[in-house]
Coordinates of C-alpha atoms and ligand atoms in Angstrom, one line a residue:
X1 CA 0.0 0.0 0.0
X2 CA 1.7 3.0 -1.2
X3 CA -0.5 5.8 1.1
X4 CA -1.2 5.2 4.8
X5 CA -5.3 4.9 4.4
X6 CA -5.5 5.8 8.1
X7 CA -4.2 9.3 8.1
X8 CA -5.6 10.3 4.6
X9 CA -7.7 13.4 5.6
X10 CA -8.2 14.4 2.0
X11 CA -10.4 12.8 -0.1
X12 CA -8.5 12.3 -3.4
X13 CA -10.7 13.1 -6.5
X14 CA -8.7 11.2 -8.9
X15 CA -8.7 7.5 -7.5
X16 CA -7.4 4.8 -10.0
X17 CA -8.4 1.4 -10.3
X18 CA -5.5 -0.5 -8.9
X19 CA -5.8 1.7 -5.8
X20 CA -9.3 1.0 -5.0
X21 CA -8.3 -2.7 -5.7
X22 CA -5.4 -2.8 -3.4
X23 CA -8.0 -1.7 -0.7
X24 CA -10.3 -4.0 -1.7
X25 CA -7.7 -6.9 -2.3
X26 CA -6.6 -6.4 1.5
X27 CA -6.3 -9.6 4.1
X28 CA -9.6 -9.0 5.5
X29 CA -9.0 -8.3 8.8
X30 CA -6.6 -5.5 8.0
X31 CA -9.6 -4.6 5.4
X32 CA -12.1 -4.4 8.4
X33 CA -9.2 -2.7 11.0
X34 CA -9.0 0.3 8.3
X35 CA -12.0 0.8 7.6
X36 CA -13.3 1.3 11.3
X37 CA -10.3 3.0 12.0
X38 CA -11.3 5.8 9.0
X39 CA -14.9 5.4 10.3
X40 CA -13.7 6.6 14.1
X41 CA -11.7 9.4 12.3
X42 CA -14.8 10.2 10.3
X43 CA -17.7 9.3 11.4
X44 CA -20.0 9.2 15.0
X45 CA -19.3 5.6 16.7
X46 CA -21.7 3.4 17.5
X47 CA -24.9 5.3 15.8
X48 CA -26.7 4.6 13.1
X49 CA -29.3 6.4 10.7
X50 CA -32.7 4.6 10.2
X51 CA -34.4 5.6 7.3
X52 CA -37.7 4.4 6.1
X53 CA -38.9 3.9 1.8
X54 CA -42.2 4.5 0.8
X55 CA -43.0 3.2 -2.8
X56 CA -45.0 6.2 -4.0
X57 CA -45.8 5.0 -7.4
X58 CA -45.9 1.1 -7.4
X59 CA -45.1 -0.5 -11.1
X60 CA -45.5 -0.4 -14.7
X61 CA -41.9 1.0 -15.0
X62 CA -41.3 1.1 -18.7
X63 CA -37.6 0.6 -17.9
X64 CA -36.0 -3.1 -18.6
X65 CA -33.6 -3.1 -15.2
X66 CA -33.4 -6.7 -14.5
X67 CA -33.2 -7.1 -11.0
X68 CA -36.4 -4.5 -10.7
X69 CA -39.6 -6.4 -9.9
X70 CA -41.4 -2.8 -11.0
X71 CA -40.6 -3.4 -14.5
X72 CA -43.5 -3.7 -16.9
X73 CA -41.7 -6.1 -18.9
X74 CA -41.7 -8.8 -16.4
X75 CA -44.5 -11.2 -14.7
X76 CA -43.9 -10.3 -11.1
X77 CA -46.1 -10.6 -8.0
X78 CA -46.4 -7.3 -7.0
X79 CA -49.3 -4.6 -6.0
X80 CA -49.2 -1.7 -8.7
X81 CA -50.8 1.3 -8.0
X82 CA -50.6 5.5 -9.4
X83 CA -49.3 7.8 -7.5
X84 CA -50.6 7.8 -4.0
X85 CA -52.3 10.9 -2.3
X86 CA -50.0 13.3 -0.1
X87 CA -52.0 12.4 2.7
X88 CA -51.9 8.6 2.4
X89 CA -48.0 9.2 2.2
X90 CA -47.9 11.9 4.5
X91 CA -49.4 9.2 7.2
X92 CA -46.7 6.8 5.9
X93 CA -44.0 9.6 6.9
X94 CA -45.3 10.4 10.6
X95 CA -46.0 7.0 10.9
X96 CA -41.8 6.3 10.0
X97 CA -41.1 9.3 12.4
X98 CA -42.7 7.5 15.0
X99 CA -40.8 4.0 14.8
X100 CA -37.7 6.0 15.1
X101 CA -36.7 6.8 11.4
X102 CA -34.5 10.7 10.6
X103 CA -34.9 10.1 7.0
X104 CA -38.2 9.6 4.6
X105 CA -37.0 8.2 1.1
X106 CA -39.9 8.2 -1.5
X107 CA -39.3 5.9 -4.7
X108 CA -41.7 6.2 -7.6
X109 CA -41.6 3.5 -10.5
X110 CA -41.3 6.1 -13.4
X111 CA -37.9 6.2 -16.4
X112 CA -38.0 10.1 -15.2
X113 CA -39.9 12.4 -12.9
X114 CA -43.3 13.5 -14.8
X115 CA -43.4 17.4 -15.8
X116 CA -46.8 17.7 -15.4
X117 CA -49.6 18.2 -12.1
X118 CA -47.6 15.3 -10.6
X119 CA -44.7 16.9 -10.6
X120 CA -46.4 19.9 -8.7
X121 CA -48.5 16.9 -6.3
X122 CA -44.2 15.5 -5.5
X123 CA -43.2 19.3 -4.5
X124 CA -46.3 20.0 -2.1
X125 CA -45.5 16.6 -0.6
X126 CA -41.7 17.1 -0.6
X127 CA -42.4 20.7 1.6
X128 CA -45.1 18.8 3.9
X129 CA -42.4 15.9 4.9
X130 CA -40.2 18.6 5.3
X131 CA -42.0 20.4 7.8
X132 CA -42.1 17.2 9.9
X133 CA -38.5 17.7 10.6
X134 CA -36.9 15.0 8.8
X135 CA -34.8 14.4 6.2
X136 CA -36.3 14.1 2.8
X137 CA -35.3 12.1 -0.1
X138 CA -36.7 10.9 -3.3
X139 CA -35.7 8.8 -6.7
X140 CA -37.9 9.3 -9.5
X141 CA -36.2 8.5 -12.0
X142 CA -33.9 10.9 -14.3
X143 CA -34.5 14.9 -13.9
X144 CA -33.9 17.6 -15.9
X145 CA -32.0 20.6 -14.3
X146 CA -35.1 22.4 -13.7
X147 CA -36.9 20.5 -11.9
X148 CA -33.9 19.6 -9.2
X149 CA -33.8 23.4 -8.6
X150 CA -37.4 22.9 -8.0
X151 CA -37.2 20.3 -5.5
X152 CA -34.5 21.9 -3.7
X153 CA -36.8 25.0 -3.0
X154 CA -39.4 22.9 -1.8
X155 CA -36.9 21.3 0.7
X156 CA -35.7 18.3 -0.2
X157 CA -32.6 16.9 1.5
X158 CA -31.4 14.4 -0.8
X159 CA -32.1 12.5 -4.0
X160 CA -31.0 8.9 -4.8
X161 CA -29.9 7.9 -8.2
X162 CA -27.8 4.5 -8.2
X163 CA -25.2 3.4 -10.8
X164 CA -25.8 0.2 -9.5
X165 CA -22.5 -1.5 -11.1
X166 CA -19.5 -0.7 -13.0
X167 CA -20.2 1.1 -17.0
X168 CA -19.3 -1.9 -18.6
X169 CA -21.6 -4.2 -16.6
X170 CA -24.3 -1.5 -16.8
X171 CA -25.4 -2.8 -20.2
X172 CA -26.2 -6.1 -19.2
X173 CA -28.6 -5.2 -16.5
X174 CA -30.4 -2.2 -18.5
X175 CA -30.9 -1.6 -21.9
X176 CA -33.3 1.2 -21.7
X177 CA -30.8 4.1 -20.4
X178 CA -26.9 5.0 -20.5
X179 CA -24.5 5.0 -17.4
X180 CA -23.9 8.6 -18.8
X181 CA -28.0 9.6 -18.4
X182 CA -27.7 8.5 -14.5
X183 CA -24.5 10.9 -14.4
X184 CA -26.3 13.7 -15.7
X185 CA -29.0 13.5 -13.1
X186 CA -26.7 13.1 -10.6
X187 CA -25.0 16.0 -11.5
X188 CA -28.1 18.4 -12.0
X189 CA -29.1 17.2 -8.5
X190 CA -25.5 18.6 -7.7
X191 CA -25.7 21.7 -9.1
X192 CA -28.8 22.4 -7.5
X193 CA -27.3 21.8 -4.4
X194 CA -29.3 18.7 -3.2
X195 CA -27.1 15.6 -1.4
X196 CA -26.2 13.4 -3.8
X197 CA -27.7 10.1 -2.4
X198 CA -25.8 6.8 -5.1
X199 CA -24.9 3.3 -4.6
X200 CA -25.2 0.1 -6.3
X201 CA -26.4 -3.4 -5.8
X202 CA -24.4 -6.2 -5.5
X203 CA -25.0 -9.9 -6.5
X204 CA -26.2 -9.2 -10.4
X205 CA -23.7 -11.8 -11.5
X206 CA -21.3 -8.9 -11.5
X207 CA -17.5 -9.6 -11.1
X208 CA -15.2 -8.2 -8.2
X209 CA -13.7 -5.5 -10.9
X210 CA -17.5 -4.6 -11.6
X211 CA -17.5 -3.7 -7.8
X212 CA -14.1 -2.4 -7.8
X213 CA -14.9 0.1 -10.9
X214 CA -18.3 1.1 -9.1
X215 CA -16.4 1.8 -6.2
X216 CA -14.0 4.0 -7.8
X217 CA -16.7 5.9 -9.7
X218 CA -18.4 6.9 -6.7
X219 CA -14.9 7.7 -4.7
X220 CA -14.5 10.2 -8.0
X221 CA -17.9 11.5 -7.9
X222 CA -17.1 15.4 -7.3
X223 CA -18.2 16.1 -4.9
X224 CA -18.6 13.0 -3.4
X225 CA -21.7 11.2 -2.6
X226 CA -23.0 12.2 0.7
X227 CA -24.9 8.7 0.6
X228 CA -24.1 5.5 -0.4
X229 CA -26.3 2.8 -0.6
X230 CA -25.2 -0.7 -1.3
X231 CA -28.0 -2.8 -2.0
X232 CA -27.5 -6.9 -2.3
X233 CA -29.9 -8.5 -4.9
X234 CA -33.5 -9.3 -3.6
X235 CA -34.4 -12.0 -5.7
X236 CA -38.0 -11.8 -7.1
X237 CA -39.6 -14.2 -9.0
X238 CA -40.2 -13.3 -12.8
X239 CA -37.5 -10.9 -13.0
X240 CA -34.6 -11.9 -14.7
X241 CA -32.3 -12.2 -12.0
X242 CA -34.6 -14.4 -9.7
X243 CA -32.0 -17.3 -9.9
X244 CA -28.7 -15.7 -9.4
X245 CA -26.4 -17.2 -7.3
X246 CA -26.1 -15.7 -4.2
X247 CA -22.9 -13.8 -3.6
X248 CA -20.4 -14.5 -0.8
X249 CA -21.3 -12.6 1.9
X250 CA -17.6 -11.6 2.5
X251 CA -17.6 -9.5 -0.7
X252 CA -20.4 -7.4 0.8
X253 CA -18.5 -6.6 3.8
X254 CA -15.6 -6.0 1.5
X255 CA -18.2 -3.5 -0.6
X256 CA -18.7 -2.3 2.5
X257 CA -15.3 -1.1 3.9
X258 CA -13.9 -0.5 0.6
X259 CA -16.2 2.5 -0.1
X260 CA -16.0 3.6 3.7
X261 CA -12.0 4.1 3.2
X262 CA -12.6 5.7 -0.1
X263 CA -15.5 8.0 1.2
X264 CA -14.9 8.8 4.7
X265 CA -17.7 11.7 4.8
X266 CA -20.6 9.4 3.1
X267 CA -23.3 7.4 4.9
X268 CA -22.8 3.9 3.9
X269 CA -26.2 2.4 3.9
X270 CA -26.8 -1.1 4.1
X271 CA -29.9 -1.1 2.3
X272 CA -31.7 -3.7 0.2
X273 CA -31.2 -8.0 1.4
X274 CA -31.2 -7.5 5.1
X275 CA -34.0 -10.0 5.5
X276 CA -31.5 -12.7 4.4
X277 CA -28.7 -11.8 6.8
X278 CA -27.7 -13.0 10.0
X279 CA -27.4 -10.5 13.1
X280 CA -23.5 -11.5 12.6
X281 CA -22.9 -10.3 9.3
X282 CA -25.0 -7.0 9.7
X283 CA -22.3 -6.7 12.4
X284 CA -19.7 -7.3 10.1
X285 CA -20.7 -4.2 8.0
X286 CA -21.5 -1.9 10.8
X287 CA -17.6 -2.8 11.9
X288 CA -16.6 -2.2 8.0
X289 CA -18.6 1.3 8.0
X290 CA -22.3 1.0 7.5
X291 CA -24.2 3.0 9.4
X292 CA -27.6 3.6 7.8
X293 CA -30.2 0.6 7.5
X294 CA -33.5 0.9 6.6
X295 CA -36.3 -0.4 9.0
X296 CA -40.3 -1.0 8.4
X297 CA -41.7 -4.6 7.3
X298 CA -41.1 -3.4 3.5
X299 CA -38.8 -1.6 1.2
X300 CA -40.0 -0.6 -1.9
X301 CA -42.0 -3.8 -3.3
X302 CA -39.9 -6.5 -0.9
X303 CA -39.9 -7.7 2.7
X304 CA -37.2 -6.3 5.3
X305 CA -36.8 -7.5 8.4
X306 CA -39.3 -6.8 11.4
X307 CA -39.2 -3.5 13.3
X308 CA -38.8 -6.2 16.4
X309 CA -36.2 -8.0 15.4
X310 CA -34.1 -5.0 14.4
X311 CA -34.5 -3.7 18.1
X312 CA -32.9 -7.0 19.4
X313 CA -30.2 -6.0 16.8
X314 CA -29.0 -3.4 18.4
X315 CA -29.6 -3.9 21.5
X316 CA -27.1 -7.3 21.3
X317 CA -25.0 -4.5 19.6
X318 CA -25.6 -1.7 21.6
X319 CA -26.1 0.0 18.7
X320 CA -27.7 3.5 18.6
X321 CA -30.0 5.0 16.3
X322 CA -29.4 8.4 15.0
Ligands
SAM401 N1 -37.1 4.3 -10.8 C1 -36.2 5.0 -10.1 C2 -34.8 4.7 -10.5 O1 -34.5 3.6 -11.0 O2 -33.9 5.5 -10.2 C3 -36.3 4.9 -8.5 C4 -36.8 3.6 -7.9 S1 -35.6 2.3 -8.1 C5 -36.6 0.9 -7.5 C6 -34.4 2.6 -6.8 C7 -33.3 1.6 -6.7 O3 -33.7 0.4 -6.1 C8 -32.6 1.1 -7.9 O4 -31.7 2.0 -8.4 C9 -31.9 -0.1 -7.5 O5 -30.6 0.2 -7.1 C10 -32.7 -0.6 -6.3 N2 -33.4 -1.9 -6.5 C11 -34.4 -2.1 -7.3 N3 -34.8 -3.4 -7.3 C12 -33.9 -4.0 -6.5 C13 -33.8 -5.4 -6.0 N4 -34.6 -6.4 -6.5 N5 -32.8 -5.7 -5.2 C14 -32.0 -4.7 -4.7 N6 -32.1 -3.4 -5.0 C15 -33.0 -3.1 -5.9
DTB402 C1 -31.7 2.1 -2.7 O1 -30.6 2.2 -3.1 N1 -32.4 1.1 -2.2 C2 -33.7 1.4 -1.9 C3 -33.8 2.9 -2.2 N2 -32.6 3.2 -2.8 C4 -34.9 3.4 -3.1 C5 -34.7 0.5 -2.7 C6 -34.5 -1.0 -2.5 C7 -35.5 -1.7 -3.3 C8 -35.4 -3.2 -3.1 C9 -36.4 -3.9 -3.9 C10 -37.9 -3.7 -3.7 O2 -38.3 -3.7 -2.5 O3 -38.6 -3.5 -4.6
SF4_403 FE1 -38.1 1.4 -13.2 FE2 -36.4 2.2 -11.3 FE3 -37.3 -0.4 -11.4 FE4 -35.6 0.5 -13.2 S1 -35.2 0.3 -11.0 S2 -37.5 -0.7 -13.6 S3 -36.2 2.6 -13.5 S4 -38.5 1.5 -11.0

């Protein structure tokens, strides 16, 4: 290792591939030692964020993303429904507020953010959730410079808008858009000075460079990413991806620290496949960085684990929530 990871205060814009792979490539306990270590430098110990999702707009996505059971292009079990009513979500929010949860992240099933009454219904409800005094996100899909500046007026804390994997891989997961259209949204939502809320997913039959190269993308992001979500594949039948093997949990954790090291400042946020994770390996990324999960019975179409069973969590852990 040619820098000492430890001491590195300033976040280098101009990571290279071998770097982020050296870090990756670690022995793993010197992995998990430097990432905690960067975490304590960086980051408040022993706290983290609970968010909650509401799915706002429920299927018939016209987009072909594999893994996403929203898609219309696939069979998939799921309740589809139009946008719901700012009250109905608004009750959804306080109700979040009230299990414990600082952040409110609405997803809506659309290619891109409507530009029509909808889009007027999103910035009342944006300013409403705001006034409840929590954080406020949203991923709608791509935006147009305009209407980020919008949303930032009504209030909105953050936006999320995943790369998901590396460029290359990108094309075998979605045919439908270009890893350069996700960039551009992420950078209008930039320049309108909104956080910057992008991960990936992990376990689409993606090598370790695919992780590697995500990685480094998101390191280079400038500025960086405020929020990072890494997301391991829920499997749902009648997508295309509902028999991929499952990856080894180790390369999460390794996901995990990796991106800690490489973006002290971010919340890393273990986000989708909880449900399928032992208490020990959720421990195992809150030592390699995470500190953000989401909690409530349901992400956006999928089960997470019980509000119960995430209190006994951290309470083993002494974990607290921020
Ligand atoms: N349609 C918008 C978009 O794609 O940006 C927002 C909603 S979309 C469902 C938000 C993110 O959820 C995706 O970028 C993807 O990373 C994640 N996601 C979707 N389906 C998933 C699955 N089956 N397992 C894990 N993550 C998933
Ligand atoms: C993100 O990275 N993960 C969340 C949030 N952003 C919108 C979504 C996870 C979705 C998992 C599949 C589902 O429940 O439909
Ligand atoms: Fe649509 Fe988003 Fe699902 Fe892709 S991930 S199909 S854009 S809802």
């Amino acid at each position: 290792m040619k820098a000492n990871i430890i001491s590195k205060s300033e976040v280098s814009q101009n990571y290279t591939k071998d770097y982020v792979k050296e870090i990756y490539d670690l022995p793993f306990l010197e992995l998990l030692f430097n990432a905690q270590s960067v975490h304590r430098l960086h980051q408040p110990i022993n706290k983290v964020q609970l968010c909650t999702l509401s799915n706002i707009k429920s299927g018939n996505c016209p987009e072909d993303c594999k893994y996403c059971p929203q898609s219309s292009r696939y069979k998939t079990e799921i309740e589809k429904y139009t946008l719901l009513s700012n009250d109905e979500i608004l009750k959804q929010a306080i109700n979040a507020k009230e299990n414990g949860a600082t952040r409110f992240c609405m997803g809506a099933a659309w290619r891109s953010a409507p530009d029509n009454s909808e889009f007027d219904e999103i910035l009342n409800l944006v300013r409403k959730v705001a006034k409840l005094n929590v954080e406020v996100c949203c991923t709608l899909g791509m935006l147009s410079q305009e209407q980020a500046y919008k949303l930032k007026e009504a209030g909105l804390t953050a936006y999320n808008h995943n790369l998901d994997t590396s460029e290359n891989f990108y094309k075998e997961i979605i045919s439908t858009r270009t890893y350069k259209d996700r960039l551009e949204t992420i950078q209008y939502v930039s320049n309108a000075g909104i956080q910057v809320c992008c991960g990936g997913i992990i376990g689409l039959g993606e090598s370790q460079d695919d992780r590697i190269e995500l990685i480094k993308t998101l390191a280079n992001l400038n500025p960086q990413p405020e929020s990072v979500p890494i997301n391991v594949l829920m499997k749902v039948k009648g997508t295309p991806l509902e028999a991929e093997v499952d990856i080894d949990p180790f390369e999460l954790v390794r996901t995990i620290a990796t991106s800690r090291i490489l973006l002290p400042k971010a919340k890393v946020r273990l986000s989708a496949g909880r449900l399928n994770m032992s208490h020990e390996l959720q421990a195992l990324c809150f030592m390699a960085g995470a500190n953000s999960i989401f909690i409530g019975e349901k992400l956006l179409t999928t089960k997470n684990p019980d509000l119960s069973d995430d209190e006994v969590l951290f309470k083993k852990l002494k974990l607290e929530a921020l």
